[in-house]
Coordinates of C-alpha atoms in Angstrom, one line a residue:
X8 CA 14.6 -20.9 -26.0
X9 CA 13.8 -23.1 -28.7
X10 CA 16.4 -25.6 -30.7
X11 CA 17.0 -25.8 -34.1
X12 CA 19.6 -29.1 -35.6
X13 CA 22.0 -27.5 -38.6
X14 CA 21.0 -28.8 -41.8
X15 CA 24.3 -31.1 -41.7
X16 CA 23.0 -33.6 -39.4
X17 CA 24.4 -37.4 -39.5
X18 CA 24.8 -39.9 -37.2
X19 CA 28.2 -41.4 -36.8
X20 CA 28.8 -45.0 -35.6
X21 CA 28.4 -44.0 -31.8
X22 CA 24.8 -42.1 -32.3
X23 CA 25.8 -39.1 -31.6
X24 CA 25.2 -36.1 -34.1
X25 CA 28.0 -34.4 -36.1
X26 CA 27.1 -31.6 -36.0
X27 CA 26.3 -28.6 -33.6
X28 CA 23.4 -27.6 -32.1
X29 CA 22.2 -24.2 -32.7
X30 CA 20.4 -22.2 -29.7
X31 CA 17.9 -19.8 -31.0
X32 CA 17.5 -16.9 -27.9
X33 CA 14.2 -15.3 -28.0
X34 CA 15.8 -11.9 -27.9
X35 CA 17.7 -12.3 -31.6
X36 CA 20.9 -13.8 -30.5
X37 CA 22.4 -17.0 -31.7
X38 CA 24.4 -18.7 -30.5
X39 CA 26.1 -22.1 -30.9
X40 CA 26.4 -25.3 -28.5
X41 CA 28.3 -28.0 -28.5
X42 CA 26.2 -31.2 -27.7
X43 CA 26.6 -32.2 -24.1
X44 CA 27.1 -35.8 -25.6
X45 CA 30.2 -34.7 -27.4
X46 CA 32.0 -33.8 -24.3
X47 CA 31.6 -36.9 -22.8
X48 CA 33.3 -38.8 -25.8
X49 CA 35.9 -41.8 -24.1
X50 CA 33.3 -41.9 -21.4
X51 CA 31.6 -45.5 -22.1
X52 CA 29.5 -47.2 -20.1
X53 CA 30.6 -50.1 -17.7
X54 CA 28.7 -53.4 -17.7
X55 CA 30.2 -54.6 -14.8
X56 CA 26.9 -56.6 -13.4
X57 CA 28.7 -59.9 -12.0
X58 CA 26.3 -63.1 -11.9
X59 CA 26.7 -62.7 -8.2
X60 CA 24.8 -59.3 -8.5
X61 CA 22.0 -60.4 -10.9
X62 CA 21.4 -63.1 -8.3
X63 CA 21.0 -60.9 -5.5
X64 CA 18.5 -58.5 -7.4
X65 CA 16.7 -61.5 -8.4
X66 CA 16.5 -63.2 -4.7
X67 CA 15.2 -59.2 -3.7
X68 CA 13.0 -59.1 -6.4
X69 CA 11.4 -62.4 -5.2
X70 CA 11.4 -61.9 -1.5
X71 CA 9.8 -58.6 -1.7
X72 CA 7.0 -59.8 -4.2
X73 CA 6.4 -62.5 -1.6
X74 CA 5.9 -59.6 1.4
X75 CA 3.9 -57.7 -1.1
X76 CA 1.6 -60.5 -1.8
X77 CA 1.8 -61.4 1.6
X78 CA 0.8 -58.6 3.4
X79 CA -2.0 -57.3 0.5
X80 CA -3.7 -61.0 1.5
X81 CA -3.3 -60.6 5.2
X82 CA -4.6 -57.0 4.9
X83 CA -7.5 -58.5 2.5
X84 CA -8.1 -61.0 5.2
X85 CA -7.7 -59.6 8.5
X86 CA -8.6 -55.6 7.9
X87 CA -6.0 -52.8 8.8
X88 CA -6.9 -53.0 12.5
X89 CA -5.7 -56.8 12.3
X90 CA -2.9 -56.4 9.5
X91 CA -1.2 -53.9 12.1
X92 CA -1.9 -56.2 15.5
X93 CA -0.2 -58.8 13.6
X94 CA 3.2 -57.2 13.3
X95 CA 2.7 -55.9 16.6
X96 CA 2.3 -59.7 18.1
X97 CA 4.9 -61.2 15.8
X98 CA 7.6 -57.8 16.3
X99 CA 7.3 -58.2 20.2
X100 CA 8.5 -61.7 19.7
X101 CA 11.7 -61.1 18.3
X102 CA 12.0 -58.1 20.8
X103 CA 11.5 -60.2 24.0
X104 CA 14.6 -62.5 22.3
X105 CA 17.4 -59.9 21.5
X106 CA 18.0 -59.2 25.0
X107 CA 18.7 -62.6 26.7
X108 CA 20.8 -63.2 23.2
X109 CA 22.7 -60.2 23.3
X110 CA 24.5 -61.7 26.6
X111 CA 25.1 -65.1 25.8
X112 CA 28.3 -66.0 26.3
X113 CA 29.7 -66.3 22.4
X114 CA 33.3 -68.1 22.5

């Protein structure tokens, strides 16, 4: 299916064309569209990013450059072998410690 624009193309102040598009069928028939962006006229986009939420994607965007970095010298360092006995030494601390905290007495 190819697409052809009509000749009467302009832009109005939104950037959407004026005019329709015009849907060329392989097998001789034509047939016209209306633009998909034209149905969605009213619908505007919401910038609704609070300063709350840029800080949270930039305190994200920092901690996981920091693992990133972190692990790729760890894994430059110590080898795969090491990289993985790592976690597995530093996971089974936090491991042993749930337990006992999960029945202290919390008043």
């Amino acid at each position: 299916m190819s697409m052809a624009y009509s000749p009467s193309e302009e832009k109005d102040k939104s950037g959407s064309f004026k005019g329709d598009v015009v849907a060329t069928l392989e097998d001789g028939v034509v047939a016209n569209a209306t633009n998909a962006f034209d149905q969605r006229k009213g619908e505007e986009l919401k910038h609704a990013l609070l300063p709350r939420h840029m800080a949270m994607i930039s305190i994200g965007g920092v901690i996981g450059t920091g693992l990133f970095l972190g692990t790729a010298s760890s894994l430059h360092n110590a080898g795969p072998l090491g990289l993985w006995l790592g976690y597995l030494v530093m996971g089974s601390v936090p491991r042993q410690q749930i337990p006992p905290a999960s029945w202290a007495n919390i008043t």
